[in-house]
Amino acid sequence: MSDPFNSPPRGGRGGRGQSTPPPAGRRRGGGRTPGDNGGGRSSPDPFGPGPRLPPPTNPFVGPATRSGWSSSSSEGRSGSRDGRRRRGPFRRGGLFGAHAPAAEDDPFGGPSVTSGAERRRSLQRAIDVFRNDYRFTVEKATVTTNGVQLRVIEAPGGGHVPRRFVAKASFPEVARAVAMERDWMHRLRFARHIVRWLTLTPDPMAPGPGNVGFNLPYFFMEYLENGTLRQFEERVQNVTRLALPDGSEIAFLLPNRLLWTIFLCLIRACVGMAWPPEGPDAVLEAPTESEPSTFAHMDLHNENVMFGDLEESEAEHRTVPIVKLIDLGEANERPAGESSVPPDPSAVDTYDNVLLLANYRPNTGRRNQGIDRNLLDIGVLMASLISKRTAFVVTCRRNMMDPSIHPFLDADLRLLIQRCLAVDPENRPRLEELTELVGRDDSPFFRGESYYKRDQGFAATGVVNPAEVLETDEVLRFIIQACILNADPNTSSRI
């Protein structure tokens, strides 16, 4: 493999990569491959690695096409399963006439490190442990201030199909930080909306007969192929107009149905951090009777939120790919009890009191400083996504009070995000309340196309209602296909 120091890729912190073709024959849904039981690291093979074989052929390499990847990569994605381009309602007759590729930034973010003899040795040791095991091919290495990120292909065998995964290994001076991140990852290993912890059996980085191993902290995690929330935001920012059937145009805004689904995934992640599932049988995160953890992500921005894959067996992820949090390097448990810093009275007056948020305080539910912080952070994420403007919390509050930013935003969604952004943590929702809302028969999180066709009389006149067009299945499918699943075929600069 080429020396990554000659032309280092840009940064990298957590989870996985972006927009590469999935393994041939990849299983959909909730199945796990052998060895991915979420447990701790297995003991090394006492008999050492198997016989040395020629390097396996990369099963993922295939020519890129304008609509994604050629039929040789059998991903079978929703919306373009036959590989043909569908004509969409977007400007200039193409899928997204104004769409331009997102900037080629690494989905992990952060500055690259290109010097230091000890770091070079750590990088080479990490690469060598995989090169010396016939099961693996190191596809790419990224060097960052936090250590080494390796994108690795595991050859088929042992009852599983070929797959990609990511190994994160420490440099000596950041060993403690990587060890702490590893421990947080293991603690949350069964949370569906946190990047998934992987266990390899036998562990190629553990010392054993014929294998010196890697003597610094490391861990393995799933490879998320569909990019970060930031990359998605950059793509949709390039789509400004939507062509309507009558020849007119309207400003392009993200559909409520897409926003509800992303918001739901972020809520599930918050629940998983507050009540880490105790076993792999927990399909989706849910509150329990135990006291919630004060765990806070503490670095929850749009580069640490990534899209996974569609899950056709789950209603929540059947149309929009699952959204997961990555990078627990800054995470910690917040102090018990109330914050020692009270809410700013003037900010409460100009935001919470104007919106009467105290009227929505639930009578039940538990909160702590960790939950308070995570809810505030997902409020900022959602407000930035809706306004197409990455901003600090004060600006996000102002934007969510401005109805002109997204004039067709669902009023219920707007209110929930406004509550997450409340200055006084008492005025924020409770995770139990949000989870109960998800489970209701009339849950707003699952409103379909028909819900937004409110004015049938208006539609009968033949005049197009822009709010209805944005919520159609066609618009939603094309956004998912063009801006998430088939967004950037060229992955040469990504981990």
Short mmCIF file of C-alpha atoms in Angstrom, two decimals:
data_model
loop_
_atom_site.label_atom_id
_atom_site.label_comp_id
_atom_site.label_asym_id
_atom_site.label_seq_id
_atom_site.Cartn_x
_atom_site.Cartn_y
_atom_site.Cartn_z
CA MET A 1 0.00 0.00 0.00
CA SER A 2 1.25 3.52 -0.70
CA ASP A 3 2.77 5.52 2.11
CA PRO A 4 -0.08 7.58 3.61
CA PHE A 5 2.40 10.23 4.64
CA ASN A 6 3.16 11.14 1.01
CA SER A 7 -0.36 12.43 0.39
CA PRO A 8 -2.24 12.12 3.67
CA PRO A 9 -6.03 12.02 3.62
CA ARG A 10 -7.80 14.66 5.66
CA GLY A 11 -8.39 13.75 9.31
CA GLY A 12 -10.47 11.11 10.92
CA ARG A 13 -12.05 10.46 14.27
CA GLY A 14 -14.73 7.92 14.56
CA GLY A 15 -16.72 5.47 12.51
CA ARG A 16 -16.36 4.71 9.08
CA GLY A 17 -16.22 6.07 5.58
CA GLN A 18 -18.58 7.02 2.98
CA SER A 19 -20.27 6.00 -0.17
CA THR A 20 -18.40 2.83 -1.12
CA PRO A 21 -20.11 -0.16 -2.70
CA PRO A 22 -21.27 -2.70 -0.13
CA PRO A 23 -20.05 -6.29 -0.15
CA ALA A 24 -21.44 -8.64 -2.75
CA GLY A 25 -24.21 -10.74 -1.34
CA ARG A 26 -24.52 -8.51 1.72
CA ARG A 27 -27.29 -9.39 4.11
CA ARG A 28 -29.95 -6.82 4.84
CA GLY A 29 -31.78 -6.29 8.10
CA GLY A 30 -30.78 -7.19 11.58
CA GLY A 31 -28.61 -10.29 11.11
CA ARG A 32 -25.12 -10.41 12.63
CA THR A 33 -22.10 -12.09 11.23
CA PRO A 34 -20.17 -14.63 13.30
CA GLY A 35 -17.89 -12.97 15.81
CA ASP A 36 -20.00 -9.79 15.96
CA ASN A 37 -21.61 -10.67 19.24
CA GLY A 38 -20.82 -7.34 20.79
CA GLY A 39 -18.74 -8.90 23.51
CA GLY A 40 -15.17 -8.28 24.54
CA ARG A 41 -12.14 -9.31 22.55
CA SER A 42 -11.69 -13.01 22.06
CA SER A 43 -8.57 -14.91 23.03
CA PRO A 44 -5.97 -15.18 20.26
CA ASP A 45 -5.82 -18.39 18.29
CA PRO A 46 -3.31 -20.63 20.16
CA PHE A 47 -2.31 -22.22 16.88
CA GLY A 48 -1.43 -18.94 15.23
CA PRO A 49 -2.70 -17.65 11.88
CA GLY A 50 -3.57 -20.01 9.07
CA PRO A 51 -1.32 -20.77 6.13
CA ARG A 52 -0.16 -17.74 4.19
CA LEU A 53 -2.22 -17.30 1.06
CA PRO A 54 -1.97 -14.87 -1.82
CA PRO A 55 -3.69 -11.54 -1.08
CA PRO A 56 -7.43 -11.95 -1.72
CA THR A 57 -9.01 -10.11 -4.58
CA ASN A 58 -10.79 -6.98 -3.45
CA PRO A 59 -14.48 -7.96 -3.86
CA PHE A 60 -15.61 -4.37 -3.70
CA VAL A 61 -13.78 -2.85 -6.63
CA GLY A 62 -16.12 -1.98 -9.46
CA PRO A 63 -16.54 0.83 -11.96
CA ALA A 64 -18.60 3.78 -10.85
CA THR A 65 -21.57 4.92 -12.89
CA ARG A 66 -23.52 8.16 -12.80
CA SER A 67 -26.35 6.49 -10.91
CA GLY A 68 -24.14 4.69 -8.43
CA TRP A 69 -22.15 1.49 -8.94
CA SER A 70 -22.27 -0.97 -11.77
CA SER A 71 -24.29 -4.15 -11.52
CA SER A 72 -21.11 -6.03 -10.59
CA SER A 73 -21.52 -4.65 -7.05
CA SER A 74 -24.78 -6.25 -6.00
CA GLU A 75 -25.92 -3.72 -3.46
CA GLY A 76 -29.58 -3.64 -4.57
CA ARG A 77 -30.38 -0.24 -3.17
CA SER A 78 -33.87 1.17 -2.83
CA GLY A 79 -35.00 3.44 -5.60
CA SER A 80 -32.62 2.29 -8.34
CA ARG A 81 -32.51 -1.46 -7.95
CA ASP A 82 -32.31 -2.06 -11.69
CA GLY A 83 -29.43 0.42 -12.01
CA ARG A 84 -31.43 2.74 -14.28
CA ARG A 85 -31.82 6.43 -13.69
CA ARG A 86 -35.31 7.64 -13.00
CA ARG A 87 -36.46 11.02 -14.13
CA GLY A 88 -37.23 13.28 -11.22
CA PRO A 89 -39.06 16.52 -10.55
CA PHE A 90 -35.88 18.48 -10.03
CA ARG A 91 -34.63 21.39 -12.07
CA ARG A 92 -32.96 20.92 -15.50
CA GLY A 93 -34.53 17.53 -16.12
CA GLY A 94 -31.90 15.52 -14.24
CA LEU A 95 -32.08 13.88 -10.89
CA PHE A 96 -30.80 17.02 -9.21
CA GLY A 97 -29.93 19.55 -11.87
CA ALA A 98 -28.17 21.84 -9.41
CA HIS A 99 -26.44 19.05 -7.54
CA ALA A 100 -22.68 19.31 -7.21
CA PRO A 101 -20.45 16.77 -5.50
CA ALA A 102 -19.78 17.45 -1.85
CA ALA A 103 -16.32 18.58 -0.84
CA GLU A 104 -13.89 15.68 -0.60
CA ASP A 105 -13.50 15.90 3.16
CA ASP A 106 -12.88 12.91 5.33
CA PRO A 107 -16.05 11.88 7.21
CA PHE A 108 -14.06 11.71 10.44
CA GLY A 109 -12.83 15.30 10.33
CA GLY A 110 -9.80 16.63 12.16
CA PRO A 111 -6.26 17.50 11.07
CA SER A 112 -3.91 14.91 9.67
CA VAL A 113 -0.56 14.20 11.30
CA THR A 114 2.30 13.57 8.90
CA SER A 115 5.42 13.42 11.05
CA GLY A 116 6.93 11.71 14.07
CA ALA A 117 8.99 8.55 14.05
CA GLU A 118 6.96 6.87 16.80
CA ARG A 119 3.72 7.56 15.02
CA ARG A 120 5.13 6.15 11.81
CA ARG A 121 6.08 3.00 13.67
CA SER A 122 2.62 2.74 15.23
CA LEU A 123 1.04 3.09 11.83
CA GLN A 124 3.28 0.42 10.33
CA ARG A 125 2.68 -1.97 13.23
CA ALA A 126 -1.07 -1.58 12.84
CA ILE A 127 -0.86 -2.26 9.10
CA ASP A 128 1.51 -5.22 9.54
CA VAL A 129 -0.76 -7.15 11.93
CA PHE A 130 -3.40 -7.24 9.20
CA ARG A 131 -0.97 -7.91 6.37
CA ASN A 132 0.32 -10.93 8.27
CA ASP A 133 -3.17 -12.43 8.49
CA TYR A 134 -4.44 -13.95 5.26
CA ARG A 135 -8.04 -13.06 6.17
CA PHE A 136 -7.57 -9.31 5.79
CA THR A 137 -6.65 -6.68 3.24
CA VAL A 138 -5.86 -3.15 4.41
CA GLU A 139 -7.70 -1.00 1.91
CA LYS A 140 -6.78 2.41 3.30
CA ALA A 141 -4.95 4.01 6.21
CA THR A 142 -5.66 7.43 7.69
CA VAL A 143 -3.43 9.12 10.24
CA THR A 144 -4.91 11.67 12.64
CA THR A 145 -4.09 13.35 15.93
CA ASN A 146 -6.12 10.61 17.65
CA GLY A 147 -4.29 7.66 16.13
CA VAL A 148 -4.62 5.40 13.12
CA GLN A 149 -7.79 4.57 11.21
CA LEU A 150 -7.60 1.50 9.00
CA ARG A 151 -10.28 0.50 6.54
CA VAL A 152 -10.00 -3.25 6.24
CA ILE A 153 -11.66 -5.90 4.07
CA GLU A 154 -12.27 -9.25 5.69
CA ALA A 155 -12.26 -12.07 3.14
CA PRO A 156 -15.27 -14.39 2.96
CA GLY A 157 -15.12 -17.51 5.04
CA GLY A 158 -16.26 -18.92 8.35
CA GLY A 159 -19.87 -18.55 7.38
CA HIS A 160 -19.89 -14.86 6.50
CA VAL A 161 -19.73 -12.75 3.36
CA PRO A 162 -16.88 -10.29 2.68
CA ARG A 163 -17.24 -7.09 4.60
CA ARG A 164 -15.50 -3.86 5.43
CA PHE A 165 -14.77 -2.70 8.94
CA VAL A 166 -12.69 0.00 10.62
CA ALA A 167 -9.87 -0.49 13.11
CA LYS A 168 -8.95 2.43 15.34
CA ALA A 169 -5.51 2.17 16.98
CA SER A 170 -3.79 4.56 19.36
CA PHE A 171 -0.56 6.51 19.28
CA PRO A 172 1.42 6.35 22.54
CA GLU A 173 0.61 9.89 23.68
CA VAL A 174 -3.16 9.45 23.22
CA ALA A 175 -3.39 5.90 24.54
CA ARG A 176 -5.52 6.90 27.52
CA ALA A 177 -8.05 8.78 25.37
CA VAL A 178 -8.41 5.92 22.89
CA ALA A 179 -8.73 3.42 25.76
CA MET A 180 -11.55 5.52 27.23
CA GLU A 181 -13.30 5.73 23.86
CA ARG A 182 -12.92 1.96 23.51
CA ASP A 183 -14.56 1.48 26.92
CA TRP A 184 -17.47 3.78 26.03
CA MET A 185 -17.91 1.95 22.73
CA HIS A 186 -18.04 -1.40 24.53
CA ARG A 187 -20.53 -0.07 27.05
CA LEU A 188 -22.87 1.09 24.26
CA ARG A 189 -22.19 -1.89 21.98
CA PHE A 190 -25.84 -2.97 21.82
CA ALA A 191 -27.28 0.49 21.11
CA ARG A 192 -28.63 0.38 17.55
CA HIS A 193 -28.06 4.08 16.86
CA ILE A 194 -24.43 4.19 17.99
CA VAL A 195 -21.78 2.95 15.55
CA ARG A 196 -21.52 -0.79 16.15
CA TRP A 197 -18.68 -2.37 18.10
CA LEU A 198 -17.18 -5.40 16.37
CA THR A 199 -15.34 -8.41 17.73
CA LEU A 200 -12.95 -10.36 15.47
CA THR A 201 -12.21 -13.99 16.26
CA PRO A 202 -9.30 -14.58 16.46
CA ASP A 203 -8.25 -11.01 17.12
CA PRO A 204 -5.50 -10.10 14.59
CA MET A 205 -4.15 -7.32 16.84
CA ALA A 206 -3.86 -9.42 20.02
CA PRO A 207 -0.41 -10.88 20.81
CA GLY A 208 -0.12 -14.61 20.22
CA PRO A 209 2.09 -17.34 18.75
CA GLY A 210 3.74 -15.92 15.65
CA ASN A 211 2.05 -12.54 16.13
CA VAL A 212 3.58 -9.66 18.10
CA GLY A 213 0.21 -7.92 18.07
CA PHE A 214 -0.42 -4.26 18.80
CA ASN A 215 0.52 -3.13 22.30
CA LEU A 216 -1.54 0.07 22.43
CA PRO A 217 -5.31 0.51 22.86
CA TYR A 218 -7.41 -0.29 19.79
CA PHE A 219 -10.90 -1.42 18.85
CA PHE A 220 -12.95 -2.44 15.82
CA MET A 221 -16.21 -0.97 14.57
CA GLU A 222 -18.56 -1.21 11.65
CA TYR A 223 -17.98 0.71 8.44
CA LEU A 224 -20.80 3.16 7.68
CA GLU A 225 -20.89 3.66 3.95
CA ASN A 226 -23.26 6.55 3.36
CA GLY A 227 -21.49 9.58 4.77
CA THR A 228 -22.00 12.16 7.46
CA LEU A 229 -24.88 14.49 8.14
CA ARG A 230 -22.61 17.36 7.17
CA GLN A 231 -21.98 15.86 3.75
CA PHE A 232 -25.71 15.36 3.28
CA GLU A 233 -26.33 19.01 4.22
CA GLU A 234 -23.74 20.16 1.71
CA ARG A 235 -25.44 18.18 -1.04
CA VAL A 236 -28.95 19.43 -0.38
CA GLN A 237 -27.68 23.01 -0.13
CA ASN A 238 -26.86 22.76 -3.83
CA VAL A 239 -30.49 21.99 -4.65
CA THR A 240 -32.38 25.25 -4.55
CA ARG A 241 -35.46 24.82 -6.75
CA LEU A 242 -38.05 22.13 -7.31
CA ALA A 243 -39.85 21.99 -10.70
CA LEU A 244 -43.59 21.38 -10.37
CA PRO A 245 -45.83 19.55 -12.89
CA ASP A 246 -47.49 22.80 -13.99
CA GLY A 247 -44.11 24.25 -15.03
CA SER A 248 -43.72 26.50 -12.02
CA GLU A 249 -40.99 26.26 -9.42
CA ILE A 250 -40.80 26.43 -5.67
CA ALA A 251 -37.89 26.70 -3.27
CA PHE A 252 -36.59 23.28 -2.34
CA LEU A 253 -36.97 22.44 1.35
CA LEU A 254 -36.37 19.17 3.14
CA PRO A 255 -39.56 17.12 3.51
CA ASN A 256 -41.08 16.78 6.96
CA ARG A 257 -41.11 13.00 6.54
CA LEU A 258 -37.33 12.94 6.17
CA LEU A 259 -36.82 15.32 9.10
CA TRP A 260 -39.10 13.28 11.38
CA THR A 261 -37.12 10.11 10.62
CA ILE A 262 -33.71 11.68 11.27
CA PHE A 263 -35.04 13.22 14.48
CA LEU A 264 -36.34 9.83 15.61
CA CYS A 265 -32.92 8.22 15.09
CA LEU A 266 -31.27 10.97 17.15
CA ILE A 267 -33.82 10.43 19.93
CA ARG A 268 -33.13 6.69 19.90
CA ALA A 269 -29.41 7.43 20.22
CA CYS A 270 -30.08 9.63 23.25
CA VAL A 271 -32.16 6.85 24.82
CA GLY A 272 -29.35 4.37 24.15
CA MET A 273 -26.85 6.64 25.92
CA ALA A 274 -29.18 7.08 28.91
CA TRP A 275 -30.14 3.40 29.16
CA PRO A 276 -27.48 1.31 27.37
CA PRO A 277 -29.16 -1.93 26.19
CA GLU A 278 -27.92 -4.94 28.14
CA GLY A 279 -27.93 -7.44 25.31
CA PRO A 280 -28.19 -7.88 21.55
CA ASP A 281 -31.87 -8.82 21.74
CA ALA A 282 -32.89 -5.18 22.28
CA VAL A 283 -34.08 -4.28 18.79
CA LEU A 284 -34.54 -0.56 19.45
CA GLU A 285 -33.48 1.59 22.37
CA ALA A 286 -36.16 2.24 25.01
CA PRO A 287 -36.21 3.64 28.57
CA THR A 288 -36.17 1.15 31.44
CA GLU A 289 -37.08 1.36 35.12
CA SER A 290 -33.45 1.85 36.16
CA GLU A 291 -32.05 5.28 36.73
CA PRO A 292 -30.70 6.78 33.50
CA SER A 293 -27.00 7.27 32.99
CA THR A 294 -25.60 10.80 32.98
CA PHE A 295 -23.59 9.90 29.85
CA ALA A 296 -23.19 12.81 27.42
CA HIS A 297 -21.64 12.60 23.96
CA MET A 298 -20.13 16.11 24.30
CA ASP A 299 -19.07 16.33 20.63
CA LEU A 300 -22.38 15.90 18.87
CA HIS A 301 -22.10 17.87 15.63
CA ASN A 302 -22.96 17.07 12.04
CA GLU A 303 -19.62 15.35 11.30
CA ASN A 304 -20.23 12.87 14.10
CA VAL A 305 -23.61 11.76 12.78
CA MET A 306 -23.53 9.25 9.93
CA PHE A 307 -25.98 7.42 7.70
CA GLY A 308 -25.94 3.64 7.71
CA ASP A 309 -27.99 1.48 5.40
CA LEU A 310 -31.67 0.88 4.78
CA GLU A 311 -33.22 -1.77 7.01
CA GLU A 312 -36.14 -3.21 5.08
CA SER A 313 -37.29 -5.29 8.05
CA GLU A 314 -37.78 -2.21 10.27
CA ALA A 315 -40.44 0.43 9.70
CA GLU A 316 -38.23 3.17 11.17
CA HIS A 317 -35.43 2.55 8.66
CA ARG A 318 -37.25 1.17 5.64
CA THR A 319 -37.39 4.44 3.67
CA VAL A 320 -34.61 6.54 5.20
CA PRO A 321 -31.27 4.90 6.14
CA ILE A 322 -30.55 4.52 9.83
CA VAL A 323 -28.68 7.42 11.41
CA LYS A 324 -25.94 6.65 13.96
CA LEU A 325 -23.65 8.62 16.25
CA ILE A 326 -19.90 8.15 16.02
CA ASP A 327 -16.80 9.36 17.87
CA LEU A 328 -17.13 8.95 21.62
CA GLY A 329 -13.69 10.42 22.22
CA GLU A 330 -15.04 13.43 24.13
CA ALA A 331 -17.82 11.58 25.96
CA ASN A 332 -18.12 11.60 29.74
CA GLU A 333 -20.56 11.14 32.55
CA ARG A 334 -21.89 14.45 33.78
CA PRO A 335 -22.20 15.24 37.49
CA ALA A 336 -25.33 14.09 39.27
CA GLY A 337 -27.93 16.67 40.25
CA GLU A 338 -28.62 20.05 38.76
CA SER A 339 -26.02 22.15 37.02
CA SER A 340 -24.20 24.64 39.20
CA VAL A 341 -24.83 27.26 36.51
CA PRO A 342 -28.49 28.37 36.47
CA PRO A 343 -30.22 29.28 33.18
CA ASP A 344 -29.70 32.84 31.98
CA PRO A 345 -32.90 34.69 33.01
CA SER A 346 -32.76 37.07 30.05
CA ALA A 347 -32.39 34.16 27.59
CA VAL A 348 -35.31 32.36 29.26
CA ASP A 349 -37.42 35.52 28.87
CA THR A 350 -36.62 35.99 25.18
CA TYR A 351 -37.00 32.33 24.18
CA ASP A 352 -38.66 29.94 26.64
CA ASN A 353 -41.23 32.44 27.91
CA VAL A 354 -42.05 33.80 24.46
CA LEU A 355 -42.82 30.26 23.26
CA LEU A 356 -44.56 29.34 26.57
CA LEU A 357 -42.36 26.25 26.80
CA ALA A 358 -43.03 25.81 30.53
CA ASN A 359 -46.62 24.89 29.60
CA TYR A 360 -45.35 21.72 27.92
CA ARG A 361 -43.35 20.37 30.87
CA PRO A 362 -44.33 16.72 31.33
CA ASN A 363 -45.55 15.49 34.69
CA THR A 364 -43.46 12.33 34.50
CA GLY A 365 -40.07 11.33 33.16
CA ARG A 366 -36.49 11.60 34.37
CA ARG A 367 -33.70 13.93 33.41
CA ASN A 368 -30.13 14.66 34.37
CA GLN A 369 -27.28 16.76 33.06
CA GLY A 370 -26.27 14.13 30.50
CA ILE A 371 -29.77 13.84 29.04
CA ASP A 372 -30.17 17.63 29.12
CA ARG A 373 -26.97 18.11 27.13
CA ASN A 374 -27.75 15.42 24.55
CA LEU A 375 -31.25 16.78 23.94
CA LEU A 376 -29.86 20.29 23.46
CA ASP A 377 -27.30 18.96 20.99
CA ILE A 378 -29.84 17.11 18.84
CA GLY A 379 -31.99 20.25 18.88
CA VAL A 380 -29.04 22.17 17.42
CA LEU A 381 -28.48 19.43 14.82
CA MET A 382 -32.10 19.49 13.70
CA ALA A 383 -32.36 23.29 13.64
CA SER A 384 -29.19 23.51 11.52
CA LEU A 385 -30.51 20.84 9.14
CA ILE A 386 -33.86 22.59 8.73
CA SER A 387 -32.40 26.05 8.21
CA LYS A 388 -29.49 24.75 6.05
CA ARG A 389 -27.26 26.86 8.28
CA THR A 390 -24.83 25.31 10.73
CA ALA A 391 -25.04 27.56 13.77
CA PHE A 392 -24.55 27.84 17.50
CA VAL A 393 -27.46 27.32 19.85
CA VAL A 394 -28.47 31.01 20.14
CA THR A 395 -28.81 31.33 16.36
CA CYS A 396 -30.63 27.99 16.17
CA ARG A 397 -33.22 29.24 18.66
CA ARG A 398 -33.75 32.36 16.60
CA ASN A 399 -34.07 30.33 13.40
CA MET A 400 -36.65 27.99 14.89
CA MET A 401 -38.77 31.01 15.87
CA ASP A 402 -38.69 32.30 12.29
CA PRO A 403 -41.49 30.69 10.25
CA SER A 404 -40.03 31.97 6.98
CA ILE A 405 -37.00 29.67 7.16
CA HIS A 406 -39.10 26.55 6.49
CA PRO A 407 -42.68 27.77 5.91
CA PHE A 408 -43.98 24.20 5.43
CA LEU A 409 -42.36 22.74 8.56
CA ASP A 410 -44.74 20.52 10.52
CA ALA A 411 -45.91 22.52 13.56
CA ASP A 412 -45.52 19.52 15.86
CA LEU A 413 -41.94 18.96 14.72
CA ARG A 414 -41.11 22.64 15.13
CA LEU A 415 -42.43 22.63 18.70
CA LEU A 416 -40.49 19.51 19.72
CA ILE A 417 -37.24 20.97 18.37
CA GLN A 418 -37.96 24.30 20.05
CA ARG A 419 -38.40 22.42 23.32
CA CYS A 420 -35.09 20.56 22.85
CA LEU A 421 -33.45 23.99 22.46
CA ALA A 422 -35.02 25.37 25.64
CA VAL A 423 -32.71 27.53 27.74
CA ASP A 424 -34.09 26.04 30.96
CA PRO A 425 -33.44 22.26 30.90
CA GLU A 426 -36.70 21.77 32.81
CA ASN A 427 -38.50 22.91 29.67
CA ARG A 428 -36.94 20.25 27.45
CA PRO A 429 -38.82 17.04 26.67
CA ARG A 430 -38.27 13.85 28.64
CA LEU A 431 -36.97 10.81 26.78
CA GLU A 432 -39.87 8.75 28.15
CA GLU A 433 -42.29 11.30 26.69
CA LEU A 434 -40.64 11.19 23.28
CA THR A 435 -40.49 7.39 23.23
CA GLU A 436 -44.17 7.18 24.17
CA LEU A 437 -44.99 9.59 21.36
CA VAL A 438 -43.20 7.32 18.90
CA GLY A 439 -45.34 4.35 19.96
CA ARG A 440 -48.72 6.02 19.60
CA ASP A 441 -51.05 4.90 16.83
CA ASP A 442 -51.22 8.47 15.56
CA SER A 443 -47.51 9.10 16.07
CA PRO A 444 -46.30 12.15 14.14
CA PHE A 445 -42.99 10.40 13.49
CA PHE A 446 -44.66 8.15 10.92
CA ARG A 447 -46.88 10.62 9.08
CA GLY A 448 -47.11 9.61 5.45
CA GLU A 449 -47.72 11.37 2.18
CA SER A 450 -51.50 11.36 2.68
CA TYR A 451 -51.26 13.27 5.99
CA TYR A 452 -49.86 16.34 4.27
CA LYS A 453 -52.63 16.40 1.65
CA ARG A 454 -54.78 18.42 3.96
CA ASP A 455 -56.71 20.65 1.60
CA GLN A 456 -58.48 18.36 -0.84
CA GLY A 457 -60.62 21.24 -2.12
CA PHE A 458 -57.51 23.20 -2.98
CA ALA A 459 -56.07 20.19 -4.80
CA ALA A 460 -59.30 19.73 -6.74
CA THR A 461 -58.83 23.13 -8.39
CA GLY A 462 -55.75 21.80 -10.19
CA VAL A 463 -53.44 24.24 -8.43
CA VAL A 464 -50.32 22.58 -7.06
CA ASN A 465 -49.83 22.86 -3.32
CA PRO A 466 -46.05 23.13 -2.74
CA ALA A 467 -46.33 21.69 0.78
CA GLU A 468 -47.87 18.53 -0.67
CA VAL A 469 -45.30 18.09 -3.44
CA LEU A 470 -42.41 18.14 -0.97
CA GLU A 471 -43.94 15.21 0.95
CA THR A 472 -44.53 12.86 -1.98
CA ASP A 473 -42.90 9.45 -2.09
CA GLU A 474 -41.20 10.45 -5.34
CA VAL A 475 -39.41 13.46 -3.86
CA LEU A 476 -38.40 11.52 -0.75
CA ARG A 477 -37.01 8.61 -2.79
CA PHE A 478 -34.95 10.87 -5.01
CA ILE A 479 -33.46 12.76 -2.08
CA ILE A 480 -32.44 9.51 -0.39
CA GLN A 481 -31.08 8.02 -3.60
CA ALA A 482 -29.18 11.05 -4.91
CA CYS A 483 -27.98 12.65 -1.67
CA ILE A 484 -27.32 9.60 0.52
CA LEU A 485 -27.15 6.22 -1.21
CA ASN A 486 -25.56 7.16 -4.54
CA ALA A 487 -24.03 10.47 -3.58
CA ASP A 488 -20.30 10.16 -4.28
CA PRO A 489 -19.07 7.15 -6.27
CA ASN A 490 -15.44 8.32 -6.05
CA THR A 491 -14.20 7.33 -2.60
CA SER A 492 -10.48 7.59 -3.17
CA SER A 493 -9.96 10.15 -0.38
CA ARG A 494 -12.21 8.64 2.28
CA ILE A 495 -11.45 6.16 5.03
#
